[in-house]
Short mmCIF file of C-alpha atoms and ligand atoms in Angstrom, two decimals:
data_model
loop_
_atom_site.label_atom_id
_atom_site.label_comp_id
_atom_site.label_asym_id
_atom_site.label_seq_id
_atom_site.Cartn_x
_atom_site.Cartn_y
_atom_site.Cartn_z
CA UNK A 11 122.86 59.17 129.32
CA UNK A 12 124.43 61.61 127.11
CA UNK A 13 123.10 62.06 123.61
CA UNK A 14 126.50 61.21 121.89
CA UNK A 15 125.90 57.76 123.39
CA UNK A 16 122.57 57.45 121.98
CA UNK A 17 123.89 58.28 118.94
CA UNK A 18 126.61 55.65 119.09
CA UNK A 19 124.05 53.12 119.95
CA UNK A 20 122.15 53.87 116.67
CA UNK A 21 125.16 53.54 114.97
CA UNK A 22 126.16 50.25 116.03
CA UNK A 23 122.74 48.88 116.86
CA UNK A 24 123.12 46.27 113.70
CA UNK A 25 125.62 44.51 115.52
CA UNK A 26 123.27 42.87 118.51
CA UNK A 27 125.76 40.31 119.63
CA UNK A 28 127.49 43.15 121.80
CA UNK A 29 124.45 43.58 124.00
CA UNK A 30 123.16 40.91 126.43
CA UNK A 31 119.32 40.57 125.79
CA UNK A 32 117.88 38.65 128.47
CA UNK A 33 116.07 35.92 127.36
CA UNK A 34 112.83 37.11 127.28
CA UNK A 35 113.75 39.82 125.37
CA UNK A 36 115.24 37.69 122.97
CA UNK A 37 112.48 35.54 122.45
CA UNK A 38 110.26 38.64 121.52
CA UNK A 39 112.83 41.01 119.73
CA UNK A 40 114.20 40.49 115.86
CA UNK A 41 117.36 40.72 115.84
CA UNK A 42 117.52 44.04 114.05
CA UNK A 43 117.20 46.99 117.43
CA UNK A 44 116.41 49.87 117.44
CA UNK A 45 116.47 51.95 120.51
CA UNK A 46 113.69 54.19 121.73
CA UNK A 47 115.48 56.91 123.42
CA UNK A 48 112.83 59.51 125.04
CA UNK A 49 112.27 56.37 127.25
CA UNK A 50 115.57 54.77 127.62
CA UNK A 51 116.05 55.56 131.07
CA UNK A 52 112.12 54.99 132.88
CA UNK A 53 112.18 51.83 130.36
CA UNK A 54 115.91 50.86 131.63
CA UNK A 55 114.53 50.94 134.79
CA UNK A 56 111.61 49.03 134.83
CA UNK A 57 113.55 46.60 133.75
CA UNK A 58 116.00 46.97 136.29
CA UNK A 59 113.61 46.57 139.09
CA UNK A 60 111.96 43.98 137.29
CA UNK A 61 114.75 41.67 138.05
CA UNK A 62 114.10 42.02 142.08
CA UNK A 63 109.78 41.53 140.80
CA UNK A 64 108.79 39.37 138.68
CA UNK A 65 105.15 41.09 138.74
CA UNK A 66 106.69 44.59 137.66
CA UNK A 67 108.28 42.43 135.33
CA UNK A 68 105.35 41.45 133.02
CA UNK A 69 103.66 44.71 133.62
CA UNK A 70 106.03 46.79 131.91
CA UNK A 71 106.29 43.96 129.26
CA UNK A 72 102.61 44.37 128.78
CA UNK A 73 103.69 48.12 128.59
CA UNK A 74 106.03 47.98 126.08
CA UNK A 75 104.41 45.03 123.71
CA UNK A 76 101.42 47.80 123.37
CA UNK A 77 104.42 49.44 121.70
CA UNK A 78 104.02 49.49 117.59
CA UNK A 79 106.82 47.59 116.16
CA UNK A 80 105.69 48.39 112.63
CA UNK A 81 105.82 51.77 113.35
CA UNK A 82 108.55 52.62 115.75
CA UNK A 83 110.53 49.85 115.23
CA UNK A 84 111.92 47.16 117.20
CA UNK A 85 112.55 46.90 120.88
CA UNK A 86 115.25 44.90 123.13
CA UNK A 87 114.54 44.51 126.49
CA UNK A 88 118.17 44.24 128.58
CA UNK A 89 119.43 45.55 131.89
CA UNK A 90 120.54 48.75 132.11
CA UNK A 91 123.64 48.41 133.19
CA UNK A 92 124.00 46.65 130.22
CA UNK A 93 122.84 48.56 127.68
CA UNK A 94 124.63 51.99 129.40
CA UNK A 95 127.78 50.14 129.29
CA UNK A 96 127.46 48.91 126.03
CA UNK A 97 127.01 52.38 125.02
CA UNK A 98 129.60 54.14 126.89
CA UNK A 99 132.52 51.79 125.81
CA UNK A 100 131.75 51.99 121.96
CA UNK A 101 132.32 55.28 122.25
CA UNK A 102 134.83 56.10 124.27
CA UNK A 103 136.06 60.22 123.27
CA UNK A 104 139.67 60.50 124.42
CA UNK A 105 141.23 63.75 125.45
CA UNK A 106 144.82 63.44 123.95
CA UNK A 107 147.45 64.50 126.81
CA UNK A 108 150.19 64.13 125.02
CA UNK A 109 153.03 65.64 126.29
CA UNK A 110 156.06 63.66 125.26
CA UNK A 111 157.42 60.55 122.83
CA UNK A 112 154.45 58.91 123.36
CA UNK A 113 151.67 61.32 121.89
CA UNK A 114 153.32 60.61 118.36
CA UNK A 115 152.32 56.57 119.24
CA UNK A 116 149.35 58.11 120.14
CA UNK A 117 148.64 59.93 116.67
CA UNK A 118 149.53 56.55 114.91
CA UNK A 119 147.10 54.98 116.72
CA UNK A 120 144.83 56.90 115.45
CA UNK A 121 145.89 57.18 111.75
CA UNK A 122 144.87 55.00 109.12
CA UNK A 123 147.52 52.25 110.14
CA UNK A 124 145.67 51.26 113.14
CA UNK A 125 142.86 52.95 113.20
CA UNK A 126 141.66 53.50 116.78
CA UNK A 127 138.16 54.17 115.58
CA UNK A 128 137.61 50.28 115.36
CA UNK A 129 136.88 50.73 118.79
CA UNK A 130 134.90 53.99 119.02
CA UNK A 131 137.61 56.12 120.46
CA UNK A 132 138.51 58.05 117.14
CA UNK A 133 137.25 61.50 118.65
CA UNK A 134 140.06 62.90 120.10
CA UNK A 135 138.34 65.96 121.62
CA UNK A 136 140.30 68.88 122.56
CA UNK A 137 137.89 69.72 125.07
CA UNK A 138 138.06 68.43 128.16
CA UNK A 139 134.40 68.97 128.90
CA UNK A 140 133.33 66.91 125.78
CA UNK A 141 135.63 63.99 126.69
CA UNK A 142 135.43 60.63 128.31
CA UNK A 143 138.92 59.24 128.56
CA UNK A 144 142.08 61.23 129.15
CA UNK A 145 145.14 59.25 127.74
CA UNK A 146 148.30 60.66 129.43
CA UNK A 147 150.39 60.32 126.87
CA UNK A 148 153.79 61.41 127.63
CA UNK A 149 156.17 62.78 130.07
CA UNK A 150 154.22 64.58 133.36
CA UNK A 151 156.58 67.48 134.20
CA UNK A 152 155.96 68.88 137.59
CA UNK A 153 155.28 72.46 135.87
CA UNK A 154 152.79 70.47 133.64
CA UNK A 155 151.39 68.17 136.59
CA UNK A 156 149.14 70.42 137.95
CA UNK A 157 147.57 71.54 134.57
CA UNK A 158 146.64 67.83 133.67
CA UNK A 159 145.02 68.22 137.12
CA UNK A 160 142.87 70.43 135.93
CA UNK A 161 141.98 69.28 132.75
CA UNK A 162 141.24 65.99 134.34
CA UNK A 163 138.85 68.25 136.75
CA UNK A 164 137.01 69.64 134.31
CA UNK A 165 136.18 66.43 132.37
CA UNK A 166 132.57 65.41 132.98
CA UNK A 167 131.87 61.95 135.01
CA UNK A 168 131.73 59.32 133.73
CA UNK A 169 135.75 59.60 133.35
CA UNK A 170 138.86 57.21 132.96
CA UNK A 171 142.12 57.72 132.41
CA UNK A 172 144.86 55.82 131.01
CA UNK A 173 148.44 56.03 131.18
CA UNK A 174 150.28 55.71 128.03
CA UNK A 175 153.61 54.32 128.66
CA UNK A 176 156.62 54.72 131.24
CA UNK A 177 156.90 57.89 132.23
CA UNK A 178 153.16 58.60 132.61
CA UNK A 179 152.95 55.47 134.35
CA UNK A 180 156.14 55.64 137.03
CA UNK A 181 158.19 58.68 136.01
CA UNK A 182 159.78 55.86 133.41
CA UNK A 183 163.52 56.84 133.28
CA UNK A 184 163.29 60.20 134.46
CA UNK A 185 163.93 59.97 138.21
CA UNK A 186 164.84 63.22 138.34
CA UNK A 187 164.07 66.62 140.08
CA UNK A 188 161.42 67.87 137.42
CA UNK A 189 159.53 64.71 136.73
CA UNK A 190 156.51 63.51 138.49
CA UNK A 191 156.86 59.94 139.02
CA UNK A 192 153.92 58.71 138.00
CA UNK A 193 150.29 60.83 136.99
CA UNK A 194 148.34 58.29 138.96
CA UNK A 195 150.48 60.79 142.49
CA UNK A 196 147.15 63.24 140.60
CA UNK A 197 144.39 61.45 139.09
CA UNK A 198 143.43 57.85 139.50
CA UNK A 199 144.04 55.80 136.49
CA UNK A 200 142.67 52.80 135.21
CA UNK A 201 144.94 51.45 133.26
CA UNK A 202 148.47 51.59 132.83
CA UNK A 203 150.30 50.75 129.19
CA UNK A 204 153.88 49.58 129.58
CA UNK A 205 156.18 50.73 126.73
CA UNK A 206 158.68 53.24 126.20
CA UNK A 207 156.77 54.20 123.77
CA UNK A 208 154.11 51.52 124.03
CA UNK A 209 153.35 50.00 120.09
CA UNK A 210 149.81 51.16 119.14
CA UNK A 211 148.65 47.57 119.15
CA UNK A 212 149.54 48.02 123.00
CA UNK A 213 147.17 51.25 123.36
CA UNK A 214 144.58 49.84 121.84
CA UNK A 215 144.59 46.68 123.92
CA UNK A 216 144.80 49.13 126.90
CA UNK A 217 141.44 50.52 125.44
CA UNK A 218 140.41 47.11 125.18
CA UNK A 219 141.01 46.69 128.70
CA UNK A 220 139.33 49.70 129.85
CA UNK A 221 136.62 48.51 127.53
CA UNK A 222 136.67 45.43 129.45
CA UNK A 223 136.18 47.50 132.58
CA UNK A 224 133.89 49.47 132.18
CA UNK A 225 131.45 46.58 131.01
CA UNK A 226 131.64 45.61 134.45
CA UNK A 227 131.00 48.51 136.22
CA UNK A 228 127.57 49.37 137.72
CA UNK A 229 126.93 52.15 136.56
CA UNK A 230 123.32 52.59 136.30
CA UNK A 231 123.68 52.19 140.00
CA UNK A 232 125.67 55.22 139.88
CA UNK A 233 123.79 57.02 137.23
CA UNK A 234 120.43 56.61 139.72
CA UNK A 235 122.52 57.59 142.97
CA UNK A 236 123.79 61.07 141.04
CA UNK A 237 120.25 61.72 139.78
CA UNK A 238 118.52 61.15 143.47
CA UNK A 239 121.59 63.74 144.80
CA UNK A 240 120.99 66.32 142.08
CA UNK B 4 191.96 82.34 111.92
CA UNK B 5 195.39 82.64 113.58
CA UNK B 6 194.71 86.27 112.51
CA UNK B 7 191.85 86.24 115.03
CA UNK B 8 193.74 84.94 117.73
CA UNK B 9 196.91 87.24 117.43
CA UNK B 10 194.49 90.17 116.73
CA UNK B 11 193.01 89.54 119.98
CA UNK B 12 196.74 88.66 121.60
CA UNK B 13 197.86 92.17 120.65
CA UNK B 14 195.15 94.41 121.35
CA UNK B 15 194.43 92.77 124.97
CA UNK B 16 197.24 91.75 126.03
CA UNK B 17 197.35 90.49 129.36
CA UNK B 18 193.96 90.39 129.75
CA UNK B 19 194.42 87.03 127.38
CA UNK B 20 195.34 85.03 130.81
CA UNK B 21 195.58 81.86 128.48
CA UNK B 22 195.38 80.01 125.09
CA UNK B 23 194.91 76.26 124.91
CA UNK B 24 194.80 74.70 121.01
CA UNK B 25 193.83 71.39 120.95
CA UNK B 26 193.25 69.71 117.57
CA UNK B 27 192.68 73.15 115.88
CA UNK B 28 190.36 74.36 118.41
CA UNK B 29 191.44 77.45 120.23
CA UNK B 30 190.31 77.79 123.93
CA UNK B 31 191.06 81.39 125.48
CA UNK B 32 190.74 81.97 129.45
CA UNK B 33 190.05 85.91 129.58
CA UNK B 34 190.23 88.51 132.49
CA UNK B 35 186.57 88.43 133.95
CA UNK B 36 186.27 92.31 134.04
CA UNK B 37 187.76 92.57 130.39
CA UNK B 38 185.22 89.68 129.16
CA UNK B 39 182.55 91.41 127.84
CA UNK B 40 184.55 93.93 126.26
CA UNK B 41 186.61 91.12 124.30
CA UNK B 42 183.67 89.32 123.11
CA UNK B 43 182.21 93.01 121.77
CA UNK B 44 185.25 93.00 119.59
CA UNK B 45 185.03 89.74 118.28
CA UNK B 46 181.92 90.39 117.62
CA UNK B 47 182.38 93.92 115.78
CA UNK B 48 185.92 93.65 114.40
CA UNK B 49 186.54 90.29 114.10
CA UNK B 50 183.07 89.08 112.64
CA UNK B 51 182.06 86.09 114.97
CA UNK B 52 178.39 86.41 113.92
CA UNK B 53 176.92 83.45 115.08
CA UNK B 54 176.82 82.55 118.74
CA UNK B 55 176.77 78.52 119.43
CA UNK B 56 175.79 78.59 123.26
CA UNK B 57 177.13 80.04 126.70
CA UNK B 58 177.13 77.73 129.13
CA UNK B 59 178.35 77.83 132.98
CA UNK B 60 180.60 75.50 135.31
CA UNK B 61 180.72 74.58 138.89
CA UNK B 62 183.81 74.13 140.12
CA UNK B 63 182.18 73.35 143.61
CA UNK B 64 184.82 73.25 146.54
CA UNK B 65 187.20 75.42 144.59
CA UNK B 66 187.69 79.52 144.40
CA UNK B 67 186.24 80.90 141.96
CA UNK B 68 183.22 79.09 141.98
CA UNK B 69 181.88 79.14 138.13
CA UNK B 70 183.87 79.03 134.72
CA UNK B 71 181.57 81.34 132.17
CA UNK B 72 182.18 79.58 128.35
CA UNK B 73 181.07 80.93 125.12
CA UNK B 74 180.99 79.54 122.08
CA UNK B 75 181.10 81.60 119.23
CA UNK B 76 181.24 81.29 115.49
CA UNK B 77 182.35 83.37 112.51
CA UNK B 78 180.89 82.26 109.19
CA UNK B 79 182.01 85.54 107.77
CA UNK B 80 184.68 85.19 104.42
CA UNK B 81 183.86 81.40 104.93
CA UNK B 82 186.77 81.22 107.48
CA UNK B 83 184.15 79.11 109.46
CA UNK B 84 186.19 79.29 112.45
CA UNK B 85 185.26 78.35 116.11
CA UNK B 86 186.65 80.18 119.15
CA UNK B 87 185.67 79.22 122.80
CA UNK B 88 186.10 82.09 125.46
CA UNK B 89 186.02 81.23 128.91
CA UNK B 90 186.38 82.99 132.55
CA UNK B 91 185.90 82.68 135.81
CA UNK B 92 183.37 84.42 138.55
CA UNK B 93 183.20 84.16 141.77
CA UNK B 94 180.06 83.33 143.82
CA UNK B 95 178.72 86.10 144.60
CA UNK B 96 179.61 88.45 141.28
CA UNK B 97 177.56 88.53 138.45
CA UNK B 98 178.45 88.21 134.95
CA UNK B 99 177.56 90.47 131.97
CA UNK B 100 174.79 90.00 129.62
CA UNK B 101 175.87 89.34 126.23
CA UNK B 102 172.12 90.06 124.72
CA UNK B 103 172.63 93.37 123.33
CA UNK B 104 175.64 91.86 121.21
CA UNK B 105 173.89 88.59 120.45
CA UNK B 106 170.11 88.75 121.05
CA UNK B 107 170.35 84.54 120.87
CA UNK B 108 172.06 84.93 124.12
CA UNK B 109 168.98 86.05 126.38
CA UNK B 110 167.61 82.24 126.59
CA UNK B 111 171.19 80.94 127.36
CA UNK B 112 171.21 83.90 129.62
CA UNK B 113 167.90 82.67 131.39
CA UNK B 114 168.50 79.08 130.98
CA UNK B 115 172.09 79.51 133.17
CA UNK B 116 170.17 81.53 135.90
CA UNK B 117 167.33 79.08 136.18
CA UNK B 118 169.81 76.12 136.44
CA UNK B 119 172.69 77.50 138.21
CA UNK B 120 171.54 80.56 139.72
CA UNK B 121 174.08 83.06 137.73
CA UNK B 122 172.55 86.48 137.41
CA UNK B 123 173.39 88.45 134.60
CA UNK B 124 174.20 92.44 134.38
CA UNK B 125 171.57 94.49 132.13
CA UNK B 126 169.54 91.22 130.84
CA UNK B 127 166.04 92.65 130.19
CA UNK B 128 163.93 89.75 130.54
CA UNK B 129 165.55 87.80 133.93
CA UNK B 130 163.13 85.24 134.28
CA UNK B 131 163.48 81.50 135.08
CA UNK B 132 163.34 79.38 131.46
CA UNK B 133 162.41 76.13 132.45
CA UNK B 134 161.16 75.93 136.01
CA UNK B 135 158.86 77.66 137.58
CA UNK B 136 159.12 81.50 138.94
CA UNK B 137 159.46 80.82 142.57
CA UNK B 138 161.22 77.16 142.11
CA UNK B 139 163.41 77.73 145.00
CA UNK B 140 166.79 75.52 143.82
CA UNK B 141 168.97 75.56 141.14
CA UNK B 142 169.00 71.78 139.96
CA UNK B 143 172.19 71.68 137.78
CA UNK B 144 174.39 72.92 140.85
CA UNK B 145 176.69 70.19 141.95
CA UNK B 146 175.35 70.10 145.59
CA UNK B 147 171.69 69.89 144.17
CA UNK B 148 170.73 66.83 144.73
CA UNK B 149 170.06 64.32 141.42
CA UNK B 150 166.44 63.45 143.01
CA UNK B 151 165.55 66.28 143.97
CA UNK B 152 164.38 68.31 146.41
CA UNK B 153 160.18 68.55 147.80
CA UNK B 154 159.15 72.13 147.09
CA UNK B 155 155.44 73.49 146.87
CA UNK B 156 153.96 76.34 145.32
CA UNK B 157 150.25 76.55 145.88
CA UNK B 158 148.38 76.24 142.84
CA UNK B 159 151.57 76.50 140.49
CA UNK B 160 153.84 73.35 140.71
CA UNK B 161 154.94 71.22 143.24
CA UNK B 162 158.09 68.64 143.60
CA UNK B 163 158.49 65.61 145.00
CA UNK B 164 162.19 63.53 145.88
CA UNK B 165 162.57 61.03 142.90
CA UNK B 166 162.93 57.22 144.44
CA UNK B 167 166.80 56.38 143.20
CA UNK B 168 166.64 53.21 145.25
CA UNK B 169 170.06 54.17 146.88
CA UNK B 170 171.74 55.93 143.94
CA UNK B 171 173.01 58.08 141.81
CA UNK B 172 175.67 55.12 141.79
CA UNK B 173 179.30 56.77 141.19
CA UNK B 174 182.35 55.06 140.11
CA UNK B 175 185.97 56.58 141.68
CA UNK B 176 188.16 55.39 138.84
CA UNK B 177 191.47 56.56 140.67
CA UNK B 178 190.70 54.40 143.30
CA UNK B 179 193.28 52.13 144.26
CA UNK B 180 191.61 48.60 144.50
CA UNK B 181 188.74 47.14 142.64
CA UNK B 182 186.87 46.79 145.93
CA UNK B 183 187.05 50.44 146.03
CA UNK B 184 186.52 51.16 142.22
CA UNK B 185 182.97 49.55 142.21
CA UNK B 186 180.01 51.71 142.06
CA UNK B 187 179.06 53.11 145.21
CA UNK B 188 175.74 55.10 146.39
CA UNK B 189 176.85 58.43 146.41
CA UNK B 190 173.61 60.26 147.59
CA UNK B 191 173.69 63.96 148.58
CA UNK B 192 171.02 65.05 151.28
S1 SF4 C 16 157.56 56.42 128.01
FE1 SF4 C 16 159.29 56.67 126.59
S2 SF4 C 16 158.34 57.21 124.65
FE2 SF4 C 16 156.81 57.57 126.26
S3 SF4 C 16 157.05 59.71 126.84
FE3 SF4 C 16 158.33 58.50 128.20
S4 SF4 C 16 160.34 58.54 127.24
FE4 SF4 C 16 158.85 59.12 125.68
#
């Protein structure tokens, strides 16, 4: 759990309708959350196995109702998965490839007009080591193709990628002797935006999507496997 | 700006192989060893300051292979006058740098060699422009094909052959019949 997700969490942690609170945790929380993050992760996984044992279940209930509310505030109980994704897709930090047409969509999206930071993905980081998505925005030349490689290599896991439009998606008209046809030859992406360009509305639905996506994913399954490994 | 023209007529005589006006646009076809020299004096004595572009032909399947064109401009007395200068080269002769009379003309200069493969006389910076140093084709010869050829460069670039889906699709306009004026796959390699 990075701490920029933590943050994000405390910044959006009014608006409890976006995490799932199972239902005993709903019958003991307020609605108003606050997060306890020293133990996110031993809590988030109590809870976790507490799903497969019922037992573990109430013991770490027991556990955390010894917890001060008056003090420390309020506590949800959810599944991890839950609560990591729910963190992770509010705030989503792009790295902006843009290397064509598309990138100026890309700044409008971001600009006041439509305002990409609705949806949490108004840092466009310059770093690839800071980022979380990398929209490929443009264009892939094959004298640029290799450098998006590495960008993309040196962006920390978790990582998606989205293609922005045509060309990043297929080559788009360029079937031609200097165009890659398609970024996703490189780096797997996980979702493509049709457009030539595509209207911001349509990169921010593709957010959506990913949004959408990564809700689903298991990924304190994944976040448990890499810590056992390291 | 007929000035210009007879100007040049006189003091080069036959090296002037031809003039072609069309709609107030003079065209001259010069003697290849005489080019440089010619466009040196346009540019000294005859004030064409401003040089539009240089840009190459290939006249694939016929002798000489490429047709050298410049473009060049004199803003000078507001004559704003426009004089194209052309000559031919054969394949394996290379043609002058123009740099050191127009310093625009080193990225034409490297922008011809990269996509043609014309090597210039005295250019100081001979690198590629767009590709890649080490890209082993020249894409905008005629026998290059329009997808592409696969070439690798460890850790640099690498190319792939674009899908056409059986294209480029080429009209022959001359042909007799409409059967055989229809677009055809005309795919090289
Ligand atoms: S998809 Fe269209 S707008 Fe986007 S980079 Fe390609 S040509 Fe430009």
């Amino acid at each position: 759990m990075s701490r920029k997700s933590a943050d994000a969490f405390r910044k959006i942690s009014g608006n409890s309708g976006a995490l799932r609170p199972s239902k005993t945790a709903q019958s003991l929380a307020p609605p108003l959350v606050k997060f306890f993050t020293n133990g996110l992760l031993r809590g988030a996984a109590d809870v976790t196995s507490a799903n497969y044992a019922d037992e573990t279940m109430s013991e770490s209930i027991e556990q955390h109702a010894a917890y001060d509310s008056k003090v420390e505030g309020n506590i949800i109980f959810t599944q991890a998965d839950a609560a990591i994704n729910w963190m992770r897709k509010n705030s989503l930090w792009p790295m902006p490839m843009g290397l064509a047409c598309c990138a100026i969509e890309l700044m409008g999206s971001a600009s006041s007009r439509f305002d990409i930071s609705r949806f949490g993905a108004e840092v466009m980081r310059f770093s690839p080591r800071q980022s979380d998505v990398m929209i490929v925005a443009g264009t892939v030349t094959y004298k640029m193709a290799l450098a998006v490689k590495r960008v993309w290599d040196q962006m920390p896991e978790p990582k998606w990628c989205i293609a922005m439009g045509a060309c990043a998606s297929s080559g788009g008209m360029y079937r031609s002797y200097a165009v890659l046809q398609g970024i996703d030859n490189l780096i797997p992406v996980d979702v493509y935006i049709s457009g030539c360009p595509p209207r911001p509305e349509a990169l921010i639905e593709g957010l959506m999507k990913l949004q959408d996506k990564i809700e689903k994913s298991e990924s304190s399954k994944e976040h448990f496997k890499s810590e056992k490994t390291a | 700006m007929i000035s210009s023209l007879t100007t040049l007529q006189d003091r080069f005589g036959e090296s002037i192989l031809e003039v072609v006006e069309f709609r107030g646009e003079q065209t001259l076809t010069v003697d290849p060893t005489r080019a440089k020299e010619i466009l040196k004096y346009c540019f000294d004595e005859l004030a064409f300051d401003y040089l539009i572009d240089i840009s190459s032909l290939d006249n694939l399947g016929t002798e000489p292979r490429w047709t050298m064109v410049y473009e060049i401009y004199t803003m000078a007395n507001r004559a704003n006058h426009h004089l194209r200068i052309k000559y031919d080269l054969t394949e394996d002769s290379k043609a002058d740098s123009v740099s050191d009379i127009w310093p625009t003309a080193g990225w034409h200069e490297r922008e011809i060699y990269d996509m043609m493969g014309i090597e210039f006389n005295d250019l100081a910076d001979h690198r590629r422009i767009l590709m890649w140093e080490g890209y082993p084709y020249f894409p905008l010869r005629k026998d290059f094909p329009l997808a592409g050829r696969p070439s690798e460069m460890p850790d640099v670039a690498f190319t792939e052959k674009a899908p056409l889906a059986g294209g480029p699709f080429v009209t022959s306009s001359t042909s007799a019949t409409t059967v055989h004026r229809e677009p055809r796959s005309r795919e090289i390699d």
